[in-house]
Structures are given as structure tokens and as C-alpha cells.
XYZ file of N, CA, C and O in Angstrom:
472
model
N 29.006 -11.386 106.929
C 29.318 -10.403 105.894
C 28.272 -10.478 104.795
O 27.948 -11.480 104.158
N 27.871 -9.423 104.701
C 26.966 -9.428 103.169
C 27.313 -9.019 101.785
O 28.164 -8.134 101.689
N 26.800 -9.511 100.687
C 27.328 -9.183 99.496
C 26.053 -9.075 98.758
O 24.899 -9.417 99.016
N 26.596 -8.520 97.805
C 25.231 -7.998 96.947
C 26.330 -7.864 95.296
O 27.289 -7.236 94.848
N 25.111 -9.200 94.822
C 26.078 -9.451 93.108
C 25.338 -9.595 92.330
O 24.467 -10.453 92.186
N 25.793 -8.266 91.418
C 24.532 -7.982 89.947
C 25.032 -8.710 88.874
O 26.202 -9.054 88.705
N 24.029 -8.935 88.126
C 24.313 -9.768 86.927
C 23.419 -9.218 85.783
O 22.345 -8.771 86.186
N 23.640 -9.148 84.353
C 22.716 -8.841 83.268
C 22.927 -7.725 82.721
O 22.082 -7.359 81.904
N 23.880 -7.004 82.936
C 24.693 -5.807 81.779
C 25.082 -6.320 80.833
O 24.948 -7.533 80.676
N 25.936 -5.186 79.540
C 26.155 -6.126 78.194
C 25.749 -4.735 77.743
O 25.487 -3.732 78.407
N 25.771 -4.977 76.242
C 25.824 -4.373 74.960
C 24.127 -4.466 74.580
O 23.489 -5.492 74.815
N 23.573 -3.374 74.030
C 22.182 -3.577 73.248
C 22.374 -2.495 72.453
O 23.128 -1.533 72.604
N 21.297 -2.867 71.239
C 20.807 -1.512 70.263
C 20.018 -0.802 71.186
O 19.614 -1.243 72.262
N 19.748 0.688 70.563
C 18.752 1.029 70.857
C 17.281 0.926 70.302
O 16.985 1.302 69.167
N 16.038 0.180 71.537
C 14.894 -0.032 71.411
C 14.906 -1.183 71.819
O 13.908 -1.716 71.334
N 15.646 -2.156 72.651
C 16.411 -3.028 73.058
C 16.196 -3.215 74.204
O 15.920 -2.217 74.870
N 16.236 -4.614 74.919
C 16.280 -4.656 76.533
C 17.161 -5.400 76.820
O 17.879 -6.172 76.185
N 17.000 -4.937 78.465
C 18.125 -6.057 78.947
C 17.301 -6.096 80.447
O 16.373 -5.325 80.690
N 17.926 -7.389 81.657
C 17.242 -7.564 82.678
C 18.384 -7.634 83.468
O 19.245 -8.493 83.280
N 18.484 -6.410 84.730
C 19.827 -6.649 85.605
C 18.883 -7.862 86.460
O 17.744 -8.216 86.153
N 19.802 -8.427 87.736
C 19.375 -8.826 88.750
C 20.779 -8.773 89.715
O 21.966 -8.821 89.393
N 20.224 -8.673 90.824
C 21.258 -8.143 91.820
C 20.909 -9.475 93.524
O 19.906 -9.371 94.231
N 21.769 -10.297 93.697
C 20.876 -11.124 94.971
C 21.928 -10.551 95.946
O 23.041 -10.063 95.754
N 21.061 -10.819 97.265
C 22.002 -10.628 98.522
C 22.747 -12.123 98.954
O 22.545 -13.208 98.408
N 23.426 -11.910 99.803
C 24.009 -13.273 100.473
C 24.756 -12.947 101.481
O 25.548 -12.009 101.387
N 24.605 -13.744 102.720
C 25.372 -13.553 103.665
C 24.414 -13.874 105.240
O 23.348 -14.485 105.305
N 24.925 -13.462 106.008
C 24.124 -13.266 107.344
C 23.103 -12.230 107.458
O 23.117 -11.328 108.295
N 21.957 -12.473 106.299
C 20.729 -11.099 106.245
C 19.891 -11.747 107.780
O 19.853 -12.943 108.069
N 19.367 -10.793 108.482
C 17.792 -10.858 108.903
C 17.361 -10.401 108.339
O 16.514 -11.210 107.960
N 17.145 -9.234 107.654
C 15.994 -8.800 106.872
C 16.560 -7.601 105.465
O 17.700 -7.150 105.357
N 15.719 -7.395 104.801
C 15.979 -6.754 103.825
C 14.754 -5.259 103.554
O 13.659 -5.487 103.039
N 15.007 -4.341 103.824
C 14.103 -3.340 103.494
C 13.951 -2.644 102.848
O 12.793 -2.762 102.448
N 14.624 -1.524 102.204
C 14.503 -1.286 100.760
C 15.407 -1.452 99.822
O 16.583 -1.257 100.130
N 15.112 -1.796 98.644
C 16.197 -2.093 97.516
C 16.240 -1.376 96.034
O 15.198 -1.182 95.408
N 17.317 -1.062 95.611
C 17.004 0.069 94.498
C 18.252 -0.423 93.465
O 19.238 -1.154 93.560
N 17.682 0.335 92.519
C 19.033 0.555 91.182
C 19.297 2.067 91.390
O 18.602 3.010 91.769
N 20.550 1.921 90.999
C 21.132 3.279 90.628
C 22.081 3.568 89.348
O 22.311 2.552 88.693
N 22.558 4.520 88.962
C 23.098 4.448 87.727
C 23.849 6.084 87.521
O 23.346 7.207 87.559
N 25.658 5.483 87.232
C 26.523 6.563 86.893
C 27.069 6.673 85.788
O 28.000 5.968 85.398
N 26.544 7.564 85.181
C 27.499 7.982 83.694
C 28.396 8.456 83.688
O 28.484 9.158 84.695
N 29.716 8.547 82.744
C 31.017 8.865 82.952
C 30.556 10.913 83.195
O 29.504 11.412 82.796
N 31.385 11.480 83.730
C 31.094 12.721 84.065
C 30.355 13.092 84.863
O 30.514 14.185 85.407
N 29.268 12.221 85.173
C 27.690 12.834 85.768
C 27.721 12.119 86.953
O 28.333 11.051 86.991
N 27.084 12.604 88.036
C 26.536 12.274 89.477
C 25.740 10.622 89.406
O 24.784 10.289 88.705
N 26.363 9.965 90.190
C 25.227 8.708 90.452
C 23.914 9.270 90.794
O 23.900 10.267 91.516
N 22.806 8.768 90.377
C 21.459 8.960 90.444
C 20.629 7.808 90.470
O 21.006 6.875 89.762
N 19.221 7.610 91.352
C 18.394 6.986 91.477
C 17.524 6.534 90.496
O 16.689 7.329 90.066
N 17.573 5.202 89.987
C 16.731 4.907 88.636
C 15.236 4.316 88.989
O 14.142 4.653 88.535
N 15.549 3.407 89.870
C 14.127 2.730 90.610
C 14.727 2.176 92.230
O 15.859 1.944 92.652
N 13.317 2.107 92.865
C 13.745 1.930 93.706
C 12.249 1.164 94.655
O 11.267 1.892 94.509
N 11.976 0.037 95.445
C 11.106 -0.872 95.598
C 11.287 -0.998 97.635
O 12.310 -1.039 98.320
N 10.253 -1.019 97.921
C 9.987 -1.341 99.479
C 9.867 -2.538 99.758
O 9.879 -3.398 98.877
N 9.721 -2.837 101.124
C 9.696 -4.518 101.051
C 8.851 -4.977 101.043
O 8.686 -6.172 100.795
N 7.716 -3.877 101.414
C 6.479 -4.197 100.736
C 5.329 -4.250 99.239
O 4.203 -4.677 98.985
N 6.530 -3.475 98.474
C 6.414 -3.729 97.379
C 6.075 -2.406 96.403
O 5.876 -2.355 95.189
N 6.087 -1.545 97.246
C 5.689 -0.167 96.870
C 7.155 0.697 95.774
O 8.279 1.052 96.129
N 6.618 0.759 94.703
C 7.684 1.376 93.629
C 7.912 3.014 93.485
O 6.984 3.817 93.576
N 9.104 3.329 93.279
C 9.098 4.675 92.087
C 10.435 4.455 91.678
O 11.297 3.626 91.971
N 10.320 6.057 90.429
C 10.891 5.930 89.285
C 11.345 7.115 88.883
O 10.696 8.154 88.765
N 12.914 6.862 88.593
C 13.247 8.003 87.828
C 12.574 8.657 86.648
O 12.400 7.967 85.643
N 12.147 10.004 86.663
C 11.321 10.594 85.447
C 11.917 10.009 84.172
O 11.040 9.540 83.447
N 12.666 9.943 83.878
C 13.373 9.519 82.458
C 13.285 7.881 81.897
O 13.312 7.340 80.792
N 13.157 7.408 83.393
C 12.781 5.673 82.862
C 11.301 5.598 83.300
O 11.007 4.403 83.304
N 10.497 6.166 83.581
C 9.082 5.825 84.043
C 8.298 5.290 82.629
O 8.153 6.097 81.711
N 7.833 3.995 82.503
C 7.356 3.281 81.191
C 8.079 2.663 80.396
O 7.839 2.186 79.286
N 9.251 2.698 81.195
C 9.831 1.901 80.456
C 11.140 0.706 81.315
O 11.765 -0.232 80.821
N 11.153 1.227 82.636
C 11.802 -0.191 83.432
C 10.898 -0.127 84.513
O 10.149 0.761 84.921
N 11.262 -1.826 85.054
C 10.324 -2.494 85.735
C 11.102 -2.519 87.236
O 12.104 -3.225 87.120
N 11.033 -2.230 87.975
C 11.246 -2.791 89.236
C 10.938 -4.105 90.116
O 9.856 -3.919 90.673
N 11.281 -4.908 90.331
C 10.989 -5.863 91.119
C 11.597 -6.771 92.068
O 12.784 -6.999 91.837
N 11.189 -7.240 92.887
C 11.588 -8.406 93.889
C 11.361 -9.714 94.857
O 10.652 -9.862 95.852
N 12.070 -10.425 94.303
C 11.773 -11.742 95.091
C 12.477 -11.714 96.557
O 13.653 -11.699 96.921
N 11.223 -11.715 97.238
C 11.901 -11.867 98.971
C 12.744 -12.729 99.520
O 13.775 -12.641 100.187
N 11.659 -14.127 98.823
C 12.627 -15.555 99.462
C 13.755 -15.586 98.438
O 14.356 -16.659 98.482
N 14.171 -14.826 97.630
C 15.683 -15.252 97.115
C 16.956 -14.429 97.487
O 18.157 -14.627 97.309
N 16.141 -13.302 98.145
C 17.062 -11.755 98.273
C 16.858 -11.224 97.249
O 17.312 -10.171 97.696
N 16.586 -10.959 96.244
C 17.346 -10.597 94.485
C 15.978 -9.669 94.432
O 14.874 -9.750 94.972
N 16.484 -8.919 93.683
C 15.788 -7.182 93.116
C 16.324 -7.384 91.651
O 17.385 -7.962 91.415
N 15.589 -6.918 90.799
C 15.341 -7.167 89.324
C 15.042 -5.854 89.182
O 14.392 -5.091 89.898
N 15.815 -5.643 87.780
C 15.383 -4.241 86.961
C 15.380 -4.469 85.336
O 16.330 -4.229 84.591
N 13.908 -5.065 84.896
C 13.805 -5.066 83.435
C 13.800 -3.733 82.973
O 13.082 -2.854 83.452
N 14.668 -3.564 81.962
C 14.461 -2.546 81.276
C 14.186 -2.393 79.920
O 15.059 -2.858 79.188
N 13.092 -1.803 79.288
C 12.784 -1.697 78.067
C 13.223 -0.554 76.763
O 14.268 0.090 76.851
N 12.786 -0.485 76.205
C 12.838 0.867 74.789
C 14.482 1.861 75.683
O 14.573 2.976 76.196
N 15.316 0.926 75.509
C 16.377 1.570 75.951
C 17.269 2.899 74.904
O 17.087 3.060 73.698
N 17.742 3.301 75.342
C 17.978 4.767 74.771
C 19.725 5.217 75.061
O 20.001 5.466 76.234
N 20.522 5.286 74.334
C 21.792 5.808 74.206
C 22.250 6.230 75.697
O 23.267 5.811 76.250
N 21.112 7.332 76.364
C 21.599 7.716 77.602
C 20.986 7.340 78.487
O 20.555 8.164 79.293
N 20.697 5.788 78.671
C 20.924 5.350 79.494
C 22.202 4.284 79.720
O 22.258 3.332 80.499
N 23.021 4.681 78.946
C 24.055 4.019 79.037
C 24.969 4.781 80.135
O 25.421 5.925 80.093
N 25.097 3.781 81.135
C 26.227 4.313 82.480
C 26.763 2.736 82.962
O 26.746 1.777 82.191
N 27.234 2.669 84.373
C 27.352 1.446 85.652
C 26.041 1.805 86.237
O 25.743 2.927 86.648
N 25.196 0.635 86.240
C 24.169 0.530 87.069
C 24.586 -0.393 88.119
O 25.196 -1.457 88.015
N 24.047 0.345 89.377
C 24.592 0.196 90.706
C 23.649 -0.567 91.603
O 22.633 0.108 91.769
N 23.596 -1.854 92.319
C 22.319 -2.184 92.989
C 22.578 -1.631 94.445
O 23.738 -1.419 94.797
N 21.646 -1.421 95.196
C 21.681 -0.816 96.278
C 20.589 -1.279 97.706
O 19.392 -1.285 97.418
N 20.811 -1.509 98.614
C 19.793 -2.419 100.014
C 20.300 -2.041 100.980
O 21.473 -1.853 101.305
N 18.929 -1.871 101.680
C 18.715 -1.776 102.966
C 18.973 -2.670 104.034
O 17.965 -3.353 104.216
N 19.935 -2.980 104.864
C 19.351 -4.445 105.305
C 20.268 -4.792 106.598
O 21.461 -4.509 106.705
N 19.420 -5.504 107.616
C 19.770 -5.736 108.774
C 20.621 -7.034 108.721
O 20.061 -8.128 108.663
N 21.510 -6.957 108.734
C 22.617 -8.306 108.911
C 23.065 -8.174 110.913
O 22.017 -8.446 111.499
N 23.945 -7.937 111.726
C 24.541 -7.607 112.536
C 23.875 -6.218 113.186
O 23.417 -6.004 114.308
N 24.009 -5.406 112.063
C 23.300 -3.842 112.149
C 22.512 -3.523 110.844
O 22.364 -4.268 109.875
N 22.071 -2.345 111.009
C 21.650 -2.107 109.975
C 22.226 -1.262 108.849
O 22.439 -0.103 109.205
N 22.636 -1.624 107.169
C 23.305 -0.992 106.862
C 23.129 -0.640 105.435
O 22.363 -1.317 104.748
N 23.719 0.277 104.973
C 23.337 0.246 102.978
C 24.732 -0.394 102.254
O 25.874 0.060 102.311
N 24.289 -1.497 101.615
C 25.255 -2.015 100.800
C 24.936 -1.699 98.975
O 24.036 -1.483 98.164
N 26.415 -1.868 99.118
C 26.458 -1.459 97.534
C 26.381 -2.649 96.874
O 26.603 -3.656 97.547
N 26.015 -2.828 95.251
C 27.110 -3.999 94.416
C 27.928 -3.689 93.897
O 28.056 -2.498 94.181
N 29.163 -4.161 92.813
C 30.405 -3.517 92.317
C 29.541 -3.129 90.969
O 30.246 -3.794 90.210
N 28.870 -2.743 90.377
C 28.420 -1.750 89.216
C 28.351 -3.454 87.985
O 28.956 -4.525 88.037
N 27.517 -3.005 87.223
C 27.867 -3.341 86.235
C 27.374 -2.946 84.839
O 26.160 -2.745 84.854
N 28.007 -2.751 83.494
C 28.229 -2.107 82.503
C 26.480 -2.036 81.624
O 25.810 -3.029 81.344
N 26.211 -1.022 81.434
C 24.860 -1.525 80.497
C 25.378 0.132 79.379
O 25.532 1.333 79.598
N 25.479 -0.846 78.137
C 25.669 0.492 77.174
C 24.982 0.097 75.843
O 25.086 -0.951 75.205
N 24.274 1.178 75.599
C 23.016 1.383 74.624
C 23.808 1.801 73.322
O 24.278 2.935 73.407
N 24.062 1.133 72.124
C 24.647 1.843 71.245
C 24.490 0.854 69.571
O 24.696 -0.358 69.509
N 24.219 1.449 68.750
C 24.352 0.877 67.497
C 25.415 0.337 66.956
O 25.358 -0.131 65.818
């Protein structure tokens, strides 16, 4: 069984950062692509960043310059620094992977809280 558990939401001002990280665990063979995502109350989940296993990035227009994508292979774990944070990016940011355990499959994590506010 695989799991996928984010950590590093919380409260910030705005202009403020914070650093999710999200690791896998379980019976992986491999891991292929891994992403953040992010739902605001009312609005559609949407793609914030998103990283290959080779290392190749993109970026939601609205965070481009200002979060980081990244990942450590040998740990499982995908990282999303985020910088000069902004009111609306306040939603559940969602981690999200590619990955061959048994089969191949997309796992979720259970969300966790990032809200931008004075």
C-alpha cells in the first residue's frame, strides 16, 4: 500500500513563505511524476507545479517566480518552497505521484491548509 504525507502548511503574512514537503512510503518501484496541486473553497482544484523524474519543471502562471519545485529521489519526497506569498494563494494544497507500486497508479495526499492572511 502506498501513502503519500504532506507536511508544512500553517498560517503566514503576506510576503511570507512557507515549505510543503510531501514523502511517499510503502511498496514503491518507482516514482514518475510528482506535483502540487491546490483547492480554494468554491474554485476547481488546479495544478500549481509539477516535476519529472528527471527533473524537468513547470508552473502555474500565477506562481511562476515565486515557488520552487523540487525532489529528492532517494527519499521519495517532492518539496514546494514557496515565496512572496499572496492572500490567493490561500487554499488545501494537494500532493500528487505517479508511481508504480503493484501497478501503476496516481495517488493523492490528504491536503493540507496553507492560508495567506494578515
Amino acid at each position: 500500500q502506498v501513502q503519500l504525507v504532506e507536511s508544512g502548511g500553517g498560517l503566514v503574512q503576506p510576503g511570507g513563505s512557507l515549505r510543503l514537503s510531501c514523502a511517499a512510503s510503502g511498496s514503491i518501484f518507482s516514482i514518475y511524476a510528482m506535483g502540487w496541486y491546490r483547492q480554494a473553497p468554491g474554485k476547481q482544484r488546479e495544478l500549481v507545479a509539477a516535476i519529472t523524474s528527471g527533473g524537468s519543471t513547470n508552473y502555474a502562471d500565477s506562481v511562476k517566480g515565486r515557488f520552487t519545485i523540487s525532489r529528492d529521489n532517494a527519499k521519495n519526497t517532492v518539496y514546494l518552497q514557496m515565496n512572496s506569498l499572496r492572500p490567493e494563494d490561500t487554499a488545501v494544497y494537494y500532493c500528487n505521484a505517479d508511481i508504480m507500486s503493484n501497478w501503476r497508479e496516481d495517488y493523492w495526499g490528504q491536503g493540507t491548509q496553507v492560508t495567506v492572511s494578515s
